[in-house]
Short mmCIF file of C-alpha atoms and ligand atoms in Angstrom, two decimals:
data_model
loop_
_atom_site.label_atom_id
_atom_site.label_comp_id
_atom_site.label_asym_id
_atom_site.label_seq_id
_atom_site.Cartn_x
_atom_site.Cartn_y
_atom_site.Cartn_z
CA UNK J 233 -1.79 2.52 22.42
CA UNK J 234 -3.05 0.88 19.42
CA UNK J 235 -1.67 -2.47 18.17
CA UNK J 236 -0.35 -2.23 14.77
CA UNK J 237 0.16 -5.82 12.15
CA UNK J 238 2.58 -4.61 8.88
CA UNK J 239 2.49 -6.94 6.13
CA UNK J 240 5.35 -6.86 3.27
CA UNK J 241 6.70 -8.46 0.33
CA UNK J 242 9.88 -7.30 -0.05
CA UNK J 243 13.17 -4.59 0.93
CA UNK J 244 10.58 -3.51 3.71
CA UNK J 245 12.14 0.03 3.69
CA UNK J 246 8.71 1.57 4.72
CA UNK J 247 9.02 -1.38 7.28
CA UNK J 248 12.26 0.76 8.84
CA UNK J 249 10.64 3.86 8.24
CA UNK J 250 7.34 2.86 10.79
CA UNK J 251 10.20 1.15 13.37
CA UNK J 252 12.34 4.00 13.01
CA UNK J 253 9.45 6.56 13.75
CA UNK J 254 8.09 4.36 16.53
CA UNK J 255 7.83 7.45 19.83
CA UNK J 256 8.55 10.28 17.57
CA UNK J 257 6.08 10.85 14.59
CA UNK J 258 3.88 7.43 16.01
CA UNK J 259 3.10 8.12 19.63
CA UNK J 260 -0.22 6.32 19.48
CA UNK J 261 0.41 3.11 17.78
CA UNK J 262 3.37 0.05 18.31
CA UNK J 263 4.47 -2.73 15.83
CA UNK J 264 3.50 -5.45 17.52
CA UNK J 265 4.22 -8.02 14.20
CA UNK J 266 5.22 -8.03 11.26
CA UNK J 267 4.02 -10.87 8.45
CA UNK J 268 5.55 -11.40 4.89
CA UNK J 269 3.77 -13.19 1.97
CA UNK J 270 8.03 -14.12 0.92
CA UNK J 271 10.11 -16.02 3.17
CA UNK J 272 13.11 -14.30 1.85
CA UNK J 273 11.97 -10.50 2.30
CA UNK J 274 14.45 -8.66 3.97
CA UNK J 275 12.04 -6.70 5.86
CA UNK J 276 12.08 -9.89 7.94
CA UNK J 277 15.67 -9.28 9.15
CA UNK J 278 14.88 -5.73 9.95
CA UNK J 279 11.90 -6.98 12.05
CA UNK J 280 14.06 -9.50 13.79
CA UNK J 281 16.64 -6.85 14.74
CA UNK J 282 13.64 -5.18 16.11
CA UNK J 283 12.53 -7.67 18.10
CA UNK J 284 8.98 -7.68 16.23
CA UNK J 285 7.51 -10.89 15.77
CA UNK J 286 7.49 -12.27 12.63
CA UNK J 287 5.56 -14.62 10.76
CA UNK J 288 5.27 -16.05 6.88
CA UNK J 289 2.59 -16.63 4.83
CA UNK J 290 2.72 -17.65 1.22
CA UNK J 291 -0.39 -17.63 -0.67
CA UNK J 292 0.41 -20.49 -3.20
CA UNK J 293 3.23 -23.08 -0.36
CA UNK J 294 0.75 -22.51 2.76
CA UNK J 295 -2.88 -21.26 1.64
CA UNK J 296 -2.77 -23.64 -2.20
CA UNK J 297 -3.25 -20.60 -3.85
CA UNK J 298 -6.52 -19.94 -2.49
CA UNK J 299 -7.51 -15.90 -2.16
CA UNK J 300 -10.04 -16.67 0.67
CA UNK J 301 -7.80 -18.95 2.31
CA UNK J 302 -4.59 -16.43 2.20
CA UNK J 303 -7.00 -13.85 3.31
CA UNK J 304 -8.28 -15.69 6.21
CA UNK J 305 -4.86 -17.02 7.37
CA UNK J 306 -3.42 -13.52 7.73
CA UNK J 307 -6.70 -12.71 9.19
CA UNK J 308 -6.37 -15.21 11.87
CA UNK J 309 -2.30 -13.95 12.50
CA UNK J 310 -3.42 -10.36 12.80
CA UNK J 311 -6.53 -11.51 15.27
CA UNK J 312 -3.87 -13.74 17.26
CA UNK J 313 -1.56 -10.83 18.20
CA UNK J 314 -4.31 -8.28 18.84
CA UNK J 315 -3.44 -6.34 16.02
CA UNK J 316 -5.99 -3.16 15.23
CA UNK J 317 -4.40 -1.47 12.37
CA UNK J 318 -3.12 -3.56 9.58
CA UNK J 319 -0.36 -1.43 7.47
CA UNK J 320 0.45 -2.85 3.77
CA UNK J 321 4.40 -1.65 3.62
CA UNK J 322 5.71 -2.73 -0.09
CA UNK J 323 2.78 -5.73 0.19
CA UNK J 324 2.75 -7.06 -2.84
CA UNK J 325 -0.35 -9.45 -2.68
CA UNK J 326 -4.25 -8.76 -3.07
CA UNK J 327 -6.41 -9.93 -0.69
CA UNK J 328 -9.84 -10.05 -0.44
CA UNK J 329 -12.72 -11.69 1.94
CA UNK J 330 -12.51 -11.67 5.45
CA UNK J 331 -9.35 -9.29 6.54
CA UNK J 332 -11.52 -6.44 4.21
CA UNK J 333 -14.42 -7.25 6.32
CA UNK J 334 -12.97 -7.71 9.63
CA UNK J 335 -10.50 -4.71 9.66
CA UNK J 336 -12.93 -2.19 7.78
CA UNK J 337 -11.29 0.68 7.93
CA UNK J 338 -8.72 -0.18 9.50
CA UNK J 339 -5.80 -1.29 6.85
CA UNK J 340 -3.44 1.27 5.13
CA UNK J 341 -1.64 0.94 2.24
CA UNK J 342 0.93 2.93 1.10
CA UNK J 343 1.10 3.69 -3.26
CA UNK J 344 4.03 5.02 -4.74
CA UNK J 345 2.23 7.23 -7.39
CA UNK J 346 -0.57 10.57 -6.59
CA UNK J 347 -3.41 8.77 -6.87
CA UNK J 348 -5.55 8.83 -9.59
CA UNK J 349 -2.24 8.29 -11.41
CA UNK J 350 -0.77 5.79 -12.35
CA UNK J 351 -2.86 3.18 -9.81
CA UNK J 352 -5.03 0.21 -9.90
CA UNK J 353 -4.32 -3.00 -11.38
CA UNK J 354 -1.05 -4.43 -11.68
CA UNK J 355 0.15 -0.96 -10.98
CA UNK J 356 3.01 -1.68 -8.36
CA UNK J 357 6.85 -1.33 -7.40
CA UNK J 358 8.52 -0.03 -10.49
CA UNK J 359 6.25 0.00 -13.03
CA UNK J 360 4.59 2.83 -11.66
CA UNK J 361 7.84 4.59 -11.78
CA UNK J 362 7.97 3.18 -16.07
CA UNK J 363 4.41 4.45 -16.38
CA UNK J 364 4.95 7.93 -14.58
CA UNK J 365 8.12 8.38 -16.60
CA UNK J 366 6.72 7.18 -19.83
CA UNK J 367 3.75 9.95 -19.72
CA UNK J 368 6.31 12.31 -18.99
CA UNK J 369 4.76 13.81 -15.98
CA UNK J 370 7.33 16.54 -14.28
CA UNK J 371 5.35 15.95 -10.39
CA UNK J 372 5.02 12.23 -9.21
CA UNK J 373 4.63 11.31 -5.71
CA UNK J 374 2.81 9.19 -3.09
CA UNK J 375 -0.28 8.32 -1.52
CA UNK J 376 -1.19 6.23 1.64
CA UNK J 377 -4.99 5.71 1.77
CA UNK J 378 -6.98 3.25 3.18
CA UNK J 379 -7.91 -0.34 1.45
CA UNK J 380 -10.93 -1.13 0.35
CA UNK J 381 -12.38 -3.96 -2.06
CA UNK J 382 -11.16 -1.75 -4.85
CA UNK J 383 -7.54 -1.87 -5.91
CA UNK J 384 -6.10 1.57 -4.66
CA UNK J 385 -9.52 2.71 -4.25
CA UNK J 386 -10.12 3.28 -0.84
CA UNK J 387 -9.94 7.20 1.23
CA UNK J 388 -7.09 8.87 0.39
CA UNK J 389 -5.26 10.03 3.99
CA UNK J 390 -2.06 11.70 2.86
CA UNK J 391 -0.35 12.47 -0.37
CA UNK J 392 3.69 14.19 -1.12
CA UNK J 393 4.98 14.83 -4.68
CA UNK J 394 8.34 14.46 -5.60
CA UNK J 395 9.55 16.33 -8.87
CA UNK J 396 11.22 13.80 -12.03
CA UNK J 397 14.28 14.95 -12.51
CA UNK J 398 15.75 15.00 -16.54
CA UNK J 399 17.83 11.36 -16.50
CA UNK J 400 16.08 9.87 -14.05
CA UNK J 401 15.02 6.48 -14.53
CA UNK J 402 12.59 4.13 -13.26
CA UNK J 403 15.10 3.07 -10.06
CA UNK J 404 16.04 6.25 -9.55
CA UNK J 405 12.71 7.77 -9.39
CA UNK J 406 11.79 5.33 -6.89
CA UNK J 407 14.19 5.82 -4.66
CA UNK J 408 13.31 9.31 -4.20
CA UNK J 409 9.72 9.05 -4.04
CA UNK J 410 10.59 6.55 -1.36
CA UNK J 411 13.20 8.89 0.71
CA UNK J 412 11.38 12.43 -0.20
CA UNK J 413 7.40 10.82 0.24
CA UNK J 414 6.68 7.48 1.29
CA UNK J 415 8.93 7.30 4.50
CA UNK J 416 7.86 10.40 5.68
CA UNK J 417 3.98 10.39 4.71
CA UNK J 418 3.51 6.77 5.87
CA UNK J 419 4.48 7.38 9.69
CA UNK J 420 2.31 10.10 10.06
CA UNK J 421 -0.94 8.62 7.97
CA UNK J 422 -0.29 5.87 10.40
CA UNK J 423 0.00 8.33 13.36
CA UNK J 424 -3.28 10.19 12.14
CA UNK J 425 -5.08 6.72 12.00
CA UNK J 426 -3.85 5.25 15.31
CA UNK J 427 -4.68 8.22 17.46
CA UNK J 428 -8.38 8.54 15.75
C1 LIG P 251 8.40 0.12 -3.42
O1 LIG P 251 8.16 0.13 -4.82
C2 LIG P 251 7.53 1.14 -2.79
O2 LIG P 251 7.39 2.25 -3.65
C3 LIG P 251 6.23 0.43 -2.64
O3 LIG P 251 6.57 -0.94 -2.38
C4 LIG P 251 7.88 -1.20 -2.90
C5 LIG P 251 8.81 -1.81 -1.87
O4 LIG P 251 8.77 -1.07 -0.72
N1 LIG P 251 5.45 1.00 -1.57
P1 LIG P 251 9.57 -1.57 0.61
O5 LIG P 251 11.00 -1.14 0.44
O6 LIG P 251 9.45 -3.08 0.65
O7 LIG P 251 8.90 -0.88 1.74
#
């Protein structure tokens, strides 16, 4: 049974989406912690009502704003709890350094967009939803693929796409990208991943 560390930022919906799947679509892997770059992401309550250990780390209060530092911190959390696969849910930080090198491989991040699209550098949360809508593209979707030094960049594992519907707007796109792709493909990349 693989030990699995999810980092988030925020609502921490794919958070529930992993717990949620936990023995049904993830039979290899358990949440064994769950760490937040905000103190006041709500994925922390769902953790706690979990019973998943949580922790906080904040790149600019605890780490001075120091990449390496942040990097190394959340490092250190993931190596205390025995964690083997690191899974970015809504993580809205970059990190670089020693977590890329010591869990090679081994992190997944989940992009709300069919990579090549609409990815990459300060691609995230809604405006991917403003950009897909303001090409005008009729398919959008989402992509969980490993992390690598390169924003986005890493092996693509899964991918769903979601149709734009006439009206929709930004939030409304991304809530159905979310319920129709990401909370389905995520579980199952991470299934495919933990039972390698
Ligand atoms: C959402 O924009 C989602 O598309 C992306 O991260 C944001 C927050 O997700 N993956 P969550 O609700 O915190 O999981």
């Amino acid at each position: 049974m693989k030990r699995i560390g999810v980092l988030i930022s925020g609502g921490g919906t794919n958070l529930q989406a992993l717990i949620d799947k936990q023995g049904t679509v993830i039979k290899s892997g358990k949440i064994v912690c769950v760490c937040s770059n905000s103190a006041s992401a709500y994925g922390l309550e769902r953790a706690k009502k979990s019973g998943i250990p949580t922790r906080v780390i904040r790149k600019n209060a605890d780490c001075g704003g120091d990449a390496e530092e942040f990097s190394r911190r959340i490092c250190e959390y993931m190596k205390e709890m025995q964690v083997d696969i690191i899974v970015l849910a809504g993580f809205m930080a970059i990190f670089s350094g020693e977590l890329l090198r010591e869990y090679s491989n081994r992190i997944i991040n989940i992009h709300p967009s069919l990579i090549p699209s609409f990815c990459g550098k300060g691609m995230y949360g809604l405006k991917v939803h403003e950009a897909a809508l303001g090409y005008g593209v009729k398919v959008t979707g989402a992509t969980v693929h490993l992390v690598n030094e390169v924003v986005d960049g890493g092996r693509i594992l899964l991918q769903k796409a979601v149709n734009v519907q006439d009206g929709d707007t930004p939030e409304t796109l991304q809530r159905r990208v979310m319920e129709e792709a990401e909370w389905i493909i995520l579980p199952q990349a991470v299934e495919m991943v933990c039972s390698q």
